[in-house]
PDB file of C-alpha atoms and ligand atoms in Angstrom:
ATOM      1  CA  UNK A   1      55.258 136.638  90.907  1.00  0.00           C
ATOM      2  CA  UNK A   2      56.982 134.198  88.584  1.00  0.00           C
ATOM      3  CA  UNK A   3      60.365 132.460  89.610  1.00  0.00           C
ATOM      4  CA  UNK A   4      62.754 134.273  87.496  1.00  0.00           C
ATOM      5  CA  UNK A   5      66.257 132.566  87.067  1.00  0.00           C
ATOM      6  CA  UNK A   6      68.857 134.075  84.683  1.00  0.00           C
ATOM      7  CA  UNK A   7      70.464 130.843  83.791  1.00  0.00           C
ATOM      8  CA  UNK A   8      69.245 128.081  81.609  1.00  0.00           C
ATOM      9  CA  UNK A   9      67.666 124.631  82.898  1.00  0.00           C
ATOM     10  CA  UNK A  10      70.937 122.566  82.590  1.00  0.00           C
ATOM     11  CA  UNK A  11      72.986 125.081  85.399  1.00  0.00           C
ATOM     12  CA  UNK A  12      70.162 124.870  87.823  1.00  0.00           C
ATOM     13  CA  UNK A  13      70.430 121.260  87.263  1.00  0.00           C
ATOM     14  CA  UNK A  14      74.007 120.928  88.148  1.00  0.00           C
ATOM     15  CA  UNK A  15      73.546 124.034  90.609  1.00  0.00           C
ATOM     16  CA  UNK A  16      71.101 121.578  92.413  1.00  0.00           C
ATOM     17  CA  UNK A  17      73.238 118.431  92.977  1.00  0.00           C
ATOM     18  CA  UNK A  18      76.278 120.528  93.773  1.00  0.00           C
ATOM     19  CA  UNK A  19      74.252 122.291  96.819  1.00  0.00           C
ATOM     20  CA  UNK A  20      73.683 118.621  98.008  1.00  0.00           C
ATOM     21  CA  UNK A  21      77.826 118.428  99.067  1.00  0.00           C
ATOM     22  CA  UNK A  22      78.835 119.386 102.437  1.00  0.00           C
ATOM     23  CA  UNK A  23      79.667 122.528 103.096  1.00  0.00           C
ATOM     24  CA  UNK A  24      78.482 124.453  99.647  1.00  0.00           C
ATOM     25  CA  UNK A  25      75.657 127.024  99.778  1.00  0.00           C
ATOM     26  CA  UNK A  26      73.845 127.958  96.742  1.00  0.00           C
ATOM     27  CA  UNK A  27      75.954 131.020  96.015  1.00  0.00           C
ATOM     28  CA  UNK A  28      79.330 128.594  95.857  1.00  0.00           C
ATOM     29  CA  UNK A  29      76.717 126.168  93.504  1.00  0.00           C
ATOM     30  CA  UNK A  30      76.593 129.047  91.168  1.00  0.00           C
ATOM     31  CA  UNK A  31      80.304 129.893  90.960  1.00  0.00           C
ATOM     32  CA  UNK A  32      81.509 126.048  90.878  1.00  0.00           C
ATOM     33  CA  UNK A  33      78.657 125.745  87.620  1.00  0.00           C
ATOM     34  CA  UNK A  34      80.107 128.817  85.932  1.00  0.00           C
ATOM     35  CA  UNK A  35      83.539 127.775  86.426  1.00  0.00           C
ATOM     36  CA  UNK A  36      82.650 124.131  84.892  1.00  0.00           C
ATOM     37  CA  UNK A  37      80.926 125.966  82.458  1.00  0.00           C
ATOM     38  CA  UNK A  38      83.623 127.839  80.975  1.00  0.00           C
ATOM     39  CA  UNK A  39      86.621 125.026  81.572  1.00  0.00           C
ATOM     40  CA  UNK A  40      87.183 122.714  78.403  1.00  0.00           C
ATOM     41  CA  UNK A  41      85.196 120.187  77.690  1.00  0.00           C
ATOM     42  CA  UNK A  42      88.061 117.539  78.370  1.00  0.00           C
ATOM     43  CA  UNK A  43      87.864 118.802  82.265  1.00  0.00           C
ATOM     44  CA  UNK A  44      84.041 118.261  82.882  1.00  0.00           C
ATOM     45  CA  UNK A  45      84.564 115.006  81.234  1.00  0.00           C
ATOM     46  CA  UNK A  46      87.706 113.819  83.681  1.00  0.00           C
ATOM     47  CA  UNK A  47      85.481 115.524  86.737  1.00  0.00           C
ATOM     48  CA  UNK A  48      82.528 113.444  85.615  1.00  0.00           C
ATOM     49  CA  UNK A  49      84.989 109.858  85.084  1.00  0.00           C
ATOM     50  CA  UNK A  50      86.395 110.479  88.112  1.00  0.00           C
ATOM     51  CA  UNK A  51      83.741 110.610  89.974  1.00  0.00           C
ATOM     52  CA  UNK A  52      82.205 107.313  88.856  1.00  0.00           C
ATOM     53  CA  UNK A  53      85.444 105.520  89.019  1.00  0.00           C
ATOM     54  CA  UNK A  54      85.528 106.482  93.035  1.00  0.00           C
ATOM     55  CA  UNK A  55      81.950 105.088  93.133  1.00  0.00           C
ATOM     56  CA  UNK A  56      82.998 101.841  91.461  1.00  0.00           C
ATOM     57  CA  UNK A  57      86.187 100.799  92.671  1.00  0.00           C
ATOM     58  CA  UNK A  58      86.383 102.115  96.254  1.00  0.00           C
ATOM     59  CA  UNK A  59      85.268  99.407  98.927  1.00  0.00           C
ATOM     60  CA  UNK A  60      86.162  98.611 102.462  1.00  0.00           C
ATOM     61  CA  UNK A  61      89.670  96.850 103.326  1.00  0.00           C
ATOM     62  CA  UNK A  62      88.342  93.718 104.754  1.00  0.00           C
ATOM     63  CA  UNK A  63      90.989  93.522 107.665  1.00  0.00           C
ATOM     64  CA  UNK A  64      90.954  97.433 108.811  1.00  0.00           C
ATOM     65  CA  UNK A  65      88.024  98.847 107.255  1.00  0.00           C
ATOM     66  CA  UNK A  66      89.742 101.812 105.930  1.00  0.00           C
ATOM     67  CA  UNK A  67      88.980 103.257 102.581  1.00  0.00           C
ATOM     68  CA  UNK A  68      90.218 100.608  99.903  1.00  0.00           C
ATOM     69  CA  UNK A  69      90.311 100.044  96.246  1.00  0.00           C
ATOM     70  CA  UNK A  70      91.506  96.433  96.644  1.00  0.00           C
ATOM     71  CA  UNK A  71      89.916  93.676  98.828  1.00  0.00           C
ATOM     72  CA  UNK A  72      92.758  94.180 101.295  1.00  0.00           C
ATOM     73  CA  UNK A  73      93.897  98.033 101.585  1.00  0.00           C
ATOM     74  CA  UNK A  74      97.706  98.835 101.092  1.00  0.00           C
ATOM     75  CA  UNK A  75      98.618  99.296 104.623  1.00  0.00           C
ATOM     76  CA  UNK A  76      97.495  96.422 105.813  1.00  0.00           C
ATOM     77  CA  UNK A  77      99.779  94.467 102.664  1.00  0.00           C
ATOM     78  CA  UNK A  78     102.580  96.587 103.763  1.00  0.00           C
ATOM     79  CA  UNK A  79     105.098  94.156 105.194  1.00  0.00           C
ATOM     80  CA  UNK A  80     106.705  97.087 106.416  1.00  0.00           C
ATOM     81  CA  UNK A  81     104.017  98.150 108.694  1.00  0.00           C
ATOM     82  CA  UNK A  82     104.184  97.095 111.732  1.00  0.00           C
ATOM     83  CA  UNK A  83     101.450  94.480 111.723  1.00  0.00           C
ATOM     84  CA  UNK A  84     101.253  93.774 115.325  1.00  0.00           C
ATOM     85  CA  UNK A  85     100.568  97.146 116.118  1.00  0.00           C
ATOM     86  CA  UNK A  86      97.139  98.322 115.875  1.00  0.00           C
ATOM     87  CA  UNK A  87      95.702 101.704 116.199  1.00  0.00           C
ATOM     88  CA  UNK A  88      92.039 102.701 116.314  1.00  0.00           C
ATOM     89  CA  UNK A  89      90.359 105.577 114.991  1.00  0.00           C
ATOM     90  CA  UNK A  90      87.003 106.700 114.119  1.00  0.00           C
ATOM     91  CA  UNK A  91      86.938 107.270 110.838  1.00  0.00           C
ATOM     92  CA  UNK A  92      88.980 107.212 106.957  1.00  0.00           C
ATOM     93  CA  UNK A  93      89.678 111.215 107.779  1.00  0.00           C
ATOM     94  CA  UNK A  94      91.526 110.819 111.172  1.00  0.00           C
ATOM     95  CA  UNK A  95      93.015 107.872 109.760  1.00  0.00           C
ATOM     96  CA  UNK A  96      94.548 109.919 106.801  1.00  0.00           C
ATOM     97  CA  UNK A  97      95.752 112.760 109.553  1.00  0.00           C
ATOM     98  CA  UNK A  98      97.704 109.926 111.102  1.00  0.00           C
ATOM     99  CA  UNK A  99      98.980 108.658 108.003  1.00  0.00           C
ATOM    100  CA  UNK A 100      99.910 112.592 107.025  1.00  0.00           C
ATOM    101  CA  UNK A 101     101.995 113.240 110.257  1.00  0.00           C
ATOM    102  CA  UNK A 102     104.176 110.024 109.626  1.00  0.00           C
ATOM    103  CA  UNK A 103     104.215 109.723 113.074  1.00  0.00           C
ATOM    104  CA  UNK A 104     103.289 105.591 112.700  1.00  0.00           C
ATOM    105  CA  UNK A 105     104.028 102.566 110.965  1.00  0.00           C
ATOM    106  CA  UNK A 106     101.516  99.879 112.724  1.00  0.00           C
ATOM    107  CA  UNK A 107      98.417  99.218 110.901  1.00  0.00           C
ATOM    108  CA  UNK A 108      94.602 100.774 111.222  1.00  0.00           C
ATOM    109  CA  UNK A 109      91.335  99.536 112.488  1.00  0.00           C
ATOM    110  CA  UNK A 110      88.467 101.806 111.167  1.00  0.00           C
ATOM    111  CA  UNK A 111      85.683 101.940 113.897  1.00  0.00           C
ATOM    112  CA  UNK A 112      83.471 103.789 111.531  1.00  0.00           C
ATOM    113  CA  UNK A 113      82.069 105.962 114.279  1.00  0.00           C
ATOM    114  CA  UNK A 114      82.132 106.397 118.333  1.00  0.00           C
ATOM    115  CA  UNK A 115      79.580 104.732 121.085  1.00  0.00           C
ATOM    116  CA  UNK A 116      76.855 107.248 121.305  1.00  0.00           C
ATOM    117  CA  UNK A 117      73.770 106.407 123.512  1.00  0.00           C
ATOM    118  CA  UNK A 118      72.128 109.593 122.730  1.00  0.00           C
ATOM    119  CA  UNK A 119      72.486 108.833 119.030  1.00  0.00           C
ATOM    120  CA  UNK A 120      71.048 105.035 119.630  1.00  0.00           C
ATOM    121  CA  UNK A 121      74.887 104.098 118.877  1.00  0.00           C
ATOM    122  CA  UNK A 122      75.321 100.976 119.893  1.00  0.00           C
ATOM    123  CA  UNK A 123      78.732  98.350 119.873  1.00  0.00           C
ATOM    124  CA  UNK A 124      76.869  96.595 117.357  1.00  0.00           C
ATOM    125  CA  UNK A 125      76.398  99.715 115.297  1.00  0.00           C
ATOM    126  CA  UNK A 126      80.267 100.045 114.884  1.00  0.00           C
ATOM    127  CA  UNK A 127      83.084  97.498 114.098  1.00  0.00           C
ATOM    128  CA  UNK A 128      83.730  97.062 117.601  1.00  0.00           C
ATOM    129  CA  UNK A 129      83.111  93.276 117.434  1.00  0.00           C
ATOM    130  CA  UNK A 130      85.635  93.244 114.439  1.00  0.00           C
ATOM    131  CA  UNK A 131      88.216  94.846 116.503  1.00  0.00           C
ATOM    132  CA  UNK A 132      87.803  92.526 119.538  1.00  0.00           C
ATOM    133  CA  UNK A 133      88.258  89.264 117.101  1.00  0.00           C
ATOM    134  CA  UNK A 134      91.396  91.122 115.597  1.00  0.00           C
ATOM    135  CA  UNK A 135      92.964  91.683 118.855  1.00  0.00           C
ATOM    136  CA  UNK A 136      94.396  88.109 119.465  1.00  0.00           C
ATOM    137  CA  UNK A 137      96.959  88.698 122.276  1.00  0.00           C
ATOM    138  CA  UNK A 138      99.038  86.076 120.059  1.00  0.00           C
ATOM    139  CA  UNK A 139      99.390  88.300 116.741  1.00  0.00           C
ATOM    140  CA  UNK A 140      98.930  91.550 118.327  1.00  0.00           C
ATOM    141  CA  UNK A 141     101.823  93.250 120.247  1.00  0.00           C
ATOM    142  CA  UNK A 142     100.242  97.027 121.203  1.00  0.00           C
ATOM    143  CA  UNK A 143      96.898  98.770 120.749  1.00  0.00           C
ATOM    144  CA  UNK A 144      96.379 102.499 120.289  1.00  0.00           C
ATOM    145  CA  UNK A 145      93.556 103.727 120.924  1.00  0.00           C
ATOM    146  CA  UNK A 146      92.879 107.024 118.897  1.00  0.00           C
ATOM    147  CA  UNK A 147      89.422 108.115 119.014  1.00  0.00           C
ATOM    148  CA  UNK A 148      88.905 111.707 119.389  1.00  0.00           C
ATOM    149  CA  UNK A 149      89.116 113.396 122.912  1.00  0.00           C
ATOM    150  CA  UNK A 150      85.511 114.148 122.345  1.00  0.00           C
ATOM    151  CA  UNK A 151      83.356 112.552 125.055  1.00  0.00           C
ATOM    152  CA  UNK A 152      82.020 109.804 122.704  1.00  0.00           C
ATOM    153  CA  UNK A 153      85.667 108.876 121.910  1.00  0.00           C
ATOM    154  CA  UNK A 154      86.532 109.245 125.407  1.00  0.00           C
ATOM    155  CA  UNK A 155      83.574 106.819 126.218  1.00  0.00           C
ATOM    156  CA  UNK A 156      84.567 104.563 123.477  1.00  0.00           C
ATOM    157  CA  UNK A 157      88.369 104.148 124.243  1.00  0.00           C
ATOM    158  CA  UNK A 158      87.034 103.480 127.725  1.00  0.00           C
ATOM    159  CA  UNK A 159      84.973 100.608 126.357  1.00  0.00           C
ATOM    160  CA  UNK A 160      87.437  99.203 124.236  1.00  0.00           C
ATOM    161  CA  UNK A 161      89.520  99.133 127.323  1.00  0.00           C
ATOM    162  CA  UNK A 162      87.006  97.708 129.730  1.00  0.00           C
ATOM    163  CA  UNK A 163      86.601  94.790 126.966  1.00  0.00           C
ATOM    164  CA  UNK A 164      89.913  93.892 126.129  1.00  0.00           C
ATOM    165  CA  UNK A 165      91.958  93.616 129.465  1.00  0.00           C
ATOM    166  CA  UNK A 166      91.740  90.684 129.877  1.00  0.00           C
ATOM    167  CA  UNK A 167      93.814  89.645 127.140  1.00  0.00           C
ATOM    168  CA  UNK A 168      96.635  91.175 128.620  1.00  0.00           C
ATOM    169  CA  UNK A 169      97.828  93.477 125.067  1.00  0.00           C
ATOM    170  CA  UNK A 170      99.247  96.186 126.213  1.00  0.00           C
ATOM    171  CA  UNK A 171      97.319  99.373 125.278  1.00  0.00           C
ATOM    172  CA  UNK A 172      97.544 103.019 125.124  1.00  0.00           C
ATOM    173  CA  UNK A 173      95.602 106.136 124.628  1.00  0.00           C
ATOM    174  CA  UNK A 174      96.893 108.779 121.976  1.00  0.00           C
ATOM    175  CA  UNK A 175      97.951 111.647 124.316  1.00  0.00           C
ATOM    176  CA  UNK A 176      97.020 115.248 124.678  1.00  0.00           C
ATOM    177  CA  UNK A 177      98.096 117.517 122.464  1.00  0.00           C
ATOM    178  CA  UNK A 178      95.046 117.709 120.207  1.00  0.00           C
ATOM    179  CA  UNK A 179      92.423 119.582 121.342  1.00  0.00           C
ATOM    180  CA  UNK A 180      90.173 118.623 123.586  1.00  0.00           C
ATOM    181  CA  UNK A 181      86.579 118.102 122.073  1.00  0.00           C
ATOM    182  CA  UNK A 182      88.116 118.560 118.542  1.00  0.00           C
ATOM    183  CA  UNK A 183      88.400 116.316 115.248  1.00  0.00           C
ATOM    184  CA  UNK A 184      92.038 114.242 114.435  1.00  0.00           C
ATOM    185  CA  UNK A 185      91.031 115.636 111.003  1.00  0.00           C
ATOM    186  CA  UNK A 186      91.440 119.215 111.201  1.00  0.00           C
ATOM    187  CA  UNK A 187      95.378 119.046 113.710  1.00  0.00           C
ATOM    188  CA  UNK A 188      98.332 119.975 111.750  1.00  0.00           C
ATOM    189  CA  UNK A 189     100.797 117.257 111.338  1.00  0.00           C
ATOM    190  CA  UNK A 190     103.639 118.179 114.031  1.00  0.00           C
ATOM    191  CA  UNK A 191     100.768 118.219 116.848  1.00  0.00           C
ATOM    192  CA  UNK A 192      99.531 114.547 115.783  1.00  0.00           C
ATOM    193  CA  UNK A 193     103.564 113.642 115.316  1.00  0.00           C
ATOM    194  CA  UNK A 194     103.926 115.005 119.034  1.00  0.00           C
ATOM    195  CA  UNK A 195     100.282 113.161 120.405  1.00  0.00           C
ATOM    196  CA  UNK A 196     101.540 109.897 119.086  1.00  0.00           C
ATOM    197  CA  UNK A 197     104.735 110.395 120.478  1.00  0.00           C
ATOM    198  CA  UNK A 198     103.629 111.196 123.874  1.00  0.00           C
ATOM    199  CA  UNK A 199     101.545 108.694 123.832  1.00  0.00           C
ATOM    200  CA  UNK A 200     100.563 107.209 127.582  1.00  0.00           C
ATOM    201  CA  UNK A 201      99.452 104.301 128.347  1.00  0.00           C
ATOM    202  CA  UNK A 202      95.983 103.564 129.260  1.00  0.00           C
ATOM    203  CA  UNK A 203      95.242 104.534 132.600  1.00  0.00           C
TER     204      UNK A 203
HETATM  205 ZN1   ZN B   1      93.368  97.508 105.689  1.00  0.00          ZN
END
C-alpha cells in the first residue's frame, strides 16, 4: 500500500527537521508546521534569522567557557562580579539556573560535562585542565564546586578536590537542597538561592 500523506512535500520537509529537536515527537512536528504555516510571513522569516544569527555569533567565552557572543562572555567583564570567586558547573543550563536564583556574584567555569568512566569520559575530555591553570591560589580567593549531586558530579567534585589541595584555595561543595541524582537545570530558584547559601565546605 502506498504512503499516503495529506500534506504537501514542503510540511513534511519542515515536519522532518523539527522531529530532529529534543523532546518533539512527530505529532508536536505537525502542530509546530501548521502553526508556522498559518503565522505571517514576517514571523517565519524572524524564526528563520534568528536561528542563523545564534549559529553565527554564539562561541565559547575564552576564560569560563560559558555560552558567549563575544570573545570574553559578560560575566567574566563584569567588574562587579566577584572575580576571585569561581564556581564550577557542568554545563551553560545549570549555569543559567545559578545565574536565575541570584544567589551569586563570583564568576563561572563551564566544565562542559562530568568524569564518566563508563562513558570513556576522561579529564582530558572536559575542561578540567583549564580549570586547574585558572585556579592560581594568587588570583583566586574561593572555589565552588557545583556539579550535580549525581554520582558523576559527585565523582567529579571529588576529583577536582583531590587535584587542587594543594594549593591551599579554599573550596566548597554547593549543599543539599537540590535533589539528589537530579539536574541544577530543572530546581526552582529559592531552592538553588538556599543550596548556595548553605553551602559547606568541602569535606
Ligand atoms: Zn566567561
Amino acid at each position: 500500500m502506498p504512503d499516503v500523506t495529506p500534506y504537501p512535500d514542503p510540511i513534511l520537509r519542515l515536519m522532518d527537521s523539527l522531529t530532529c529537536l529534543p523532546g518533539i515527537g512527530r505529532k508536536t512536528a505537525e502542530r509546530l508546521a501548521l502553526h508556522i504555516l498559518h503565522t505571517p510571513e514576517v514571523y517565519a522569516q524572524t524564526l528563520c534569522r534568528d536561528i542563523i544569527r545564534m549559529k553565527k555569533t554564539v562561541c565559547i567565552c575564552d576564560t569560563c567557557f560559558a555560552l558567549s557572543d563575544s570573545v570574553t562572555c559578560r560575566i567574566c567583564s563584569d567588574p562587579s562580579r566577584n572575580q576571585d570567586t569561581i564556581c564550577v558547573v557542568e554545563n551553560p543550563a545549570d549555569m543559567a539556573a545559578i545565574e536565575k536564583s541570584g544567589a551569586y556574584r563570583g564568576v563561572y567555569h563551564v566544565l562542559g560535562g562530568v568524569l564518566s568512566p563508563i562513558d570513556g569520559i576522561g579529564p582530558e575530555d572536559i575542561r578540567m585542565k583549564e580549570l586547574f591553570c585558572r585556579s592560581d591560589p594568587r588570583t583566586v580567593r574561593e572555589i565552588i564546586v557545583a556539579t550535580n549531586t549525581s554520582v558523576e558530579g559527585e565523582s567529579t567534585a571529588s576529583y577536582i578536590m583531590d587535584h587542587l589541595r594543594s594549593r591551599h584555595i579554599p573550596m566548597s561543595r554547593i549543599a543539599t537542597g537540590v535533589p539528589m541524582g537530579g539536574d541544577l537545570q530543572f530546581v526552582d530558584p529559592l531552592t538553588l538561592l538556599t543550596a548556595m547559601e548553605r553551602r559547606h565546605a568541602f569535606q
